[in-house]
Tab-separated table of C-alpha atoms in Angstrom:
chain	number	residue	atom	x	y	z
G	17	UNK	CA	-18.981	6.154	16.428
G	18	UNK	CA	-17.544	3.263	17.809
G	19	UNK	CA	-16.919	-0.449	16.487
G	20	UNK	CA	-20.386	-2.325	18.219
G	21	UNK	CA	-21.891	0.782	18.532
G	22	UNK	CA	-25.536	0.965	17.025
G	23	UNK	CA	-26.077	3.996	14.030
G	24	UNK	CA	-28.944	5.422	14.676
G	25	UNK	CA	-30.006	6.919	10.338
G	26	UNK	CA	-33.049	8.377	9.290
G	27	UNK	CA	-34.895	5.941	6.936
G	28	UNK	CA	-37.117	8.232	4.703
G	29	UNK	CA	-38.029	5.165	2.282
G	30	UNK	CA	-39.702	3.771	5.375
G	31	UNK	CA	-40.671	6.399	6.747
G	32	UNK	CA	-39.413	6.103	9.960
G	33	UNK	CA	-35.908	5.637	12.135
G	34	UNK	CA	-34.000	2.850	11.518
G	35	UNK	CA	-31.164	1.763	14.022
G	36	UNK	CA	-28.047	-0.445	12.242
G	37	UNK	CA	-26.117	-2.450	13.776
G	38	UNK	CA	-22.655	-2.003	14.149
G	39	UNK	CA	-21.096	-4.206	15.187
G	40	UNK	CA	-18.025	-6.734	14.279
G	41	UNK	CA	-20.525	-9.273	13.252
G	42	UNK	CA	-22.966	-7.019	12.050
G	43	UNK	CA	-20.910	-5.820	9.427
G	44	UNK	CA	-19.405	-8.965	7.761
G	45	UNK	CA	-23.159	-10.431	7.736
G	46	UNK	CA	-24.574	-6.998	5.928
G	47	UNK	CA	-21.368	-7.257	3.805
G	48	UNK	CA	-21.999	-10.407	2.407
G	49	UNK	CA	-25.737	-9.615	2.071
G	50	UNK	CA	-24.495	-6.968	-0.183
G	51	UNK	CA	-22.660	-9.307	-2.398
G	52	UNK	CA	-25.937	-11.396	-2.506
G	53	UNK	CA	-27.307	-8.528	-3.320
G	54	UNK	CA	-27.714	-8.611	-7.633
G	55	UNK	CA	-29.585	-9.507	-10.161
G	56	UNK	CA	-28.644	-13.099	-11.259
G	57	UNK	CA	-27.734	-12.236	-14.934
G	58	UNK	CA	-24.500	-10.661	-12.764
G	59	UNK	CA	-21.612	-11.772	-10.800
G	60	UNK	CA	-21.861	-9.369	-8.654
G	61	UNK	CA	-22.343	-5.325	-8.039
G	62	UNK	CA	-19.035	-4.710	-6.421
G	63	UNK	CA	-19.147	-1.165	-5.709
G	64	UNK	CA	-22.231	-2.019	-3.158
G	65	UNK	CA	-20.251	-4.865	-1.948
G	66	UNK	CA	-17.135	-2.754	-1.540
G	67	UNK	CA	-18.881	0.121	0.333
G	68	UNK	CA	-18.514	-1.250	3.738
G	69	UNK	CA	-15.023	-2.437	3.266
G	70	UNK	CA	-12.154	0.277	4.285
G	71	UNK	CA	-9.610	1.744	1.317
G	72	UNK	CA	-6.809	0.045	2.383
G	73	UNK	CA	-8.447	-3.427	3.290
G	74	UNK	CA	-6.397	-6.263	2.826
G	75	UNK	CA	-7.827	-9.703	1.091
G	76	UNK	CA	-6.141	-12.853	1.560
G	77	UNK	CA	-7.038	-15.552	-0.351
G	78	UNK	CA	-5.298	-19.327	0.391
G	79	UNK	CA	-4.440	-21.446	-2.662
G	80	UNK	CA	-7.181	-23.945	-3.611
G	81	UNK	CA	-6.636	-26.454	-6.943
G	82	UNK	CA	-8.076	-24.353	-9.641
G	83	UNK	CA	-6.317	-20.729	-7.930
G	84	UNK	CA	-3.445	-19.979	-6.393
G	85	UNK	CA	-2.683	-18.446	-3.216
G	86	UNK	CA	-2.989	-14.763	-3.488
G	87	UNK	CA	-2.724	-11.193	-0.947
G	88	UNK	CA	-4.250	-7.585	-2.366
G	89	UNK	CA	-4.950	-4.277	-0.824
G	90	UNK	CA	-6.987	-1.750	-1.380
G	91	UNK	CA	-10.408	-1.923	-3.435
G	92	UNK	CA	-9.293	-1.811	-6.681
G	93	UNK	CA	-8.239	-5.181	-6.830
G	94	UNK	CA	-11.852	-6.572	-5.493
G	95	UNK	CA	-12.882	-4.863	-8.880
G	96	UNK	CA	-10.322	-5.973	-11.244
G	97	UNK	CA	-10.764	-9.656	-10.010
G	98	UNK	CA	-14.799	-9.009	-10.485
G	99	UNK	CA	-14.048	-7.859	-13.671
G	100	UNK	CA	-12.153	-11.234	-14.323
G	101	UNK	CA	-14.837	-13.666	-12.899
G	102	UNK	CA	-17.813	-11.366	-14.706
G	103	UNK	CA	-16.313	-12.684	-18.284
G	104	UNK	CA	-17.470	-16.460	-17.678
G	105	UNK	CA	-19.301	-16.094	-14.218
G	106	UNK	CA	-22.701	-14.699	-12.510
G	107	UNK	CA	-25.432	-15.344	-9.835
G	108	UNK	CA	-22.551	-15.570	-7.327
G	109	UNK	CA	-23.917	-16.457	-3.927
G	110	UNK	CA	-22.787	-17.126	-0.186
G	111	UNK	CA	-24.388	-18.456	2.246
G	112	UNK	CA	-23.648	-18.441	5.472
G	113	UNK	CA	-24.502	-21.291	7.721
G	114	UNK	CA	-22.292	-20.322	11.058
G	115	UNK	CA	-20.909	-16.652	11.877
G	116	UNK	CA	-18.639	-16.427	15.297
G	117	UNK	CA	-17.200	-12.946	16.953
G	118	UNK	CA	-14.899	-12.369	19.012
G	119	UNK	CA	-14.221	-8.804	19.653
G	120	UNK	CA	-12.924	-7.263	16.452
G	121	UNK	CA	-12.976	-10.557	14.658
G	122	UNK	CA	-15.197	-12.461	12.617
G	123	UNK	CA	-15.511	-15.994	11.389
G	124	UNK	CA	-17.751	-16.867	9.018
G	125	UNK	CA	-18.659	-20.266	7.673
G	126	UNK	CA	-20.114	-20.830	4.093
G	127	UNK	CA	-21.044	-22.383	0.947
G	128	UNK	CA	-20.222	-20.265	-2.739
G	129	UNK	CA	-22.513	-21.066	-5.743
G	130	UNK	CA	-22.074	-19.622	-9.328
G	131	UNK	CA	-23.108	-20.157	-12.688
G	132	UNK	CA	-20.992	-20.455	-15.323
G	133	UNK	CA	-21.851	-18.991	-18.843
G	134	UNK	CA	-19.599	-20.442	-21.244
G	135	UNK	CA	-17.062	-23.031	-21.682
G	136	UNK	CA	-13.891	-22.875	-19.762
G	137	UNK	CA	-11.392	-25.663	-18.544
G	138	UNK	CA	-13.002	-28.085	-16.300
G	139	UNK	CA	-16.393	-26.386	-16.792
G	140	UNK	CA	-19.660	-26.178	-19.671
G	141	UNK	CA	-21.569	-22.692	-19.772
G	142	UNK	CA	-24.369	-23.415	-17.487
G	143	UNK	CA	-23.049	-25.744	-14.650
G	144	UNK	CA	-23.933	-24.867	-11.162
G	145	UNK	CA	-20.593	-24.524	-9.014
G	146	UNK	CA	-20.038	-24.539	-5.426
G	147	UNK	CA	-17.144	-24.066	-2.671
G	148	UNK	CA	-17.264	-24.189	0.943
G	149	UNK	CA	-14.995	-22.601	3.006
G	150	UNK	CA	-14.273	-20.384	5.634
G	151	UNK	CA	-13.940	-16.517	5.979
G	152	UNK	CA	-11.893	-14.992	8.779
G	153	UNK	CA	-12.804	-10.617	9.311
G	154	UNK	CA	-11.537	-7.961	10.590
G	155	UNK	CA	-13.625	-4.852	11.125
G	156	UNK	CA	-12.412	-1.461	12.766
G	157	UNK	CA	-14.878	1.960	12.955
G	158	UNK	CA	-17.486	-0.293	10.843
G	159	UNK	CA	-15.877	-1.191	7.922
G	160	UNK	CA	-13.556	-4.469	7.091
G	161	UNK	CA	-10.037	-3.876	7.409
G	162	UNK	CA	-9.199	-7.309	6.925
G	163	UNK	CA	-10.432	-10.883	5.276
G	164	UNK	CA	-8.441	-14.431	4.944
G	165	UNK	CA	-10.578	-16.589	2.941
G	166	UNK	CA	-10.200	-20.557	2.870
G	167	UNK	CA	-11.637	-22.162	0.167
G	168	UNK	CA	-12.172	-25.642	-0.783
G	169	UNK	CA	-12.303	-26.419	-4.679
G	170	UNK	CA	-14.577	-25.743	-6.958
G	171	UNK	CA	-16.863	-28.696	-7.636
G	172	UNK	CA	-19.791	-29.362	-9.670
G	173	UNK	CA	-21.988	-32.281	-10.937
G	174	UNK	CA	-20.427	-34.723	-12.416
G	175	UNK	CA	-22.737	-34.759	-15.652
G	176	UNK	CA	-21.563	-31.061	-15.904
G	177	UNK	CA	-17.682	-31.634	-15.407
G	178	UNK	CA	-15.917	-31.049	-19.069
């Protein structure tokens, strides 16, 4: 198939045809409903997350105060960093208040939420933190080849700032 071309697949849950999708903007929405997509005792399920991003995707992520600027490829270092962020956060959450396409490219515009659940500097276990930022895709043959994310800080209330 090709990129912005709808998938026609079977839904047997349904019971009837379902028609995805496919394009740019399509993706990068379902994508990020994926990472939404978890109970809220998790950060995330990254392998769902993951399965509409290519092999050898690239993630850039620009500096903010509290991380610093930082390029990976491939998946595996989606799931180390999950890993990371699972030991002291969950109920991760984006939403998305503007998406924009342009051919192969996506931007998407959003606000980050997450729980903490236990102490670490700058933060008690159980504030509510938040980012906004910015999300710039790439997507090729319906997957993401390509993200630069630009994040604001981390902020939370000041009654729960340490």
């Amino acid at each position: 198939h090709r990129v912005g071309e709808a998938i026609h697949r079977p839904n047997a849950a349904r019971g009837r045809d379902e028609v995805t999708d496919n394009s740019p903007k399509a993706v990068v929405l379902r994508s990020i409903d994926l990472y939404n997509d978890h109970p809220p005792e998790v950060y995330l399920d990254v392998e769902k997350f993951l399965s509409l991003w290519s092999d050898d995707c690239v993630q850039e992520f620009a500096a903010t105060p509290q991380t610093p600027a930082r390029r990976t490829v491939g998946k595996q270092p989606t799931r180390d960093v999950v890993a990371a962020l699972s030991t002291w956060m969950r109920a991760s959450h984006t939403e998305v208040h503007e998406a924009v396409a342009e051919g192969d490219r996506v931007a998407v515009r959003y606000t980050w939420t997450g729980i903490v659940t236990r102490d670490v500097p700058g933060y008690h276990a159980g504030t509510v933190v938040r980012a906004d930022g910015t999300g710039f895709y790439t997507v090729r043959d319906g997957l993401i080849v390509e993200m630069v994310d630009v994040m604001g800080p981390m902020l939370a209330g000041e009654a729960d700032k340490q």
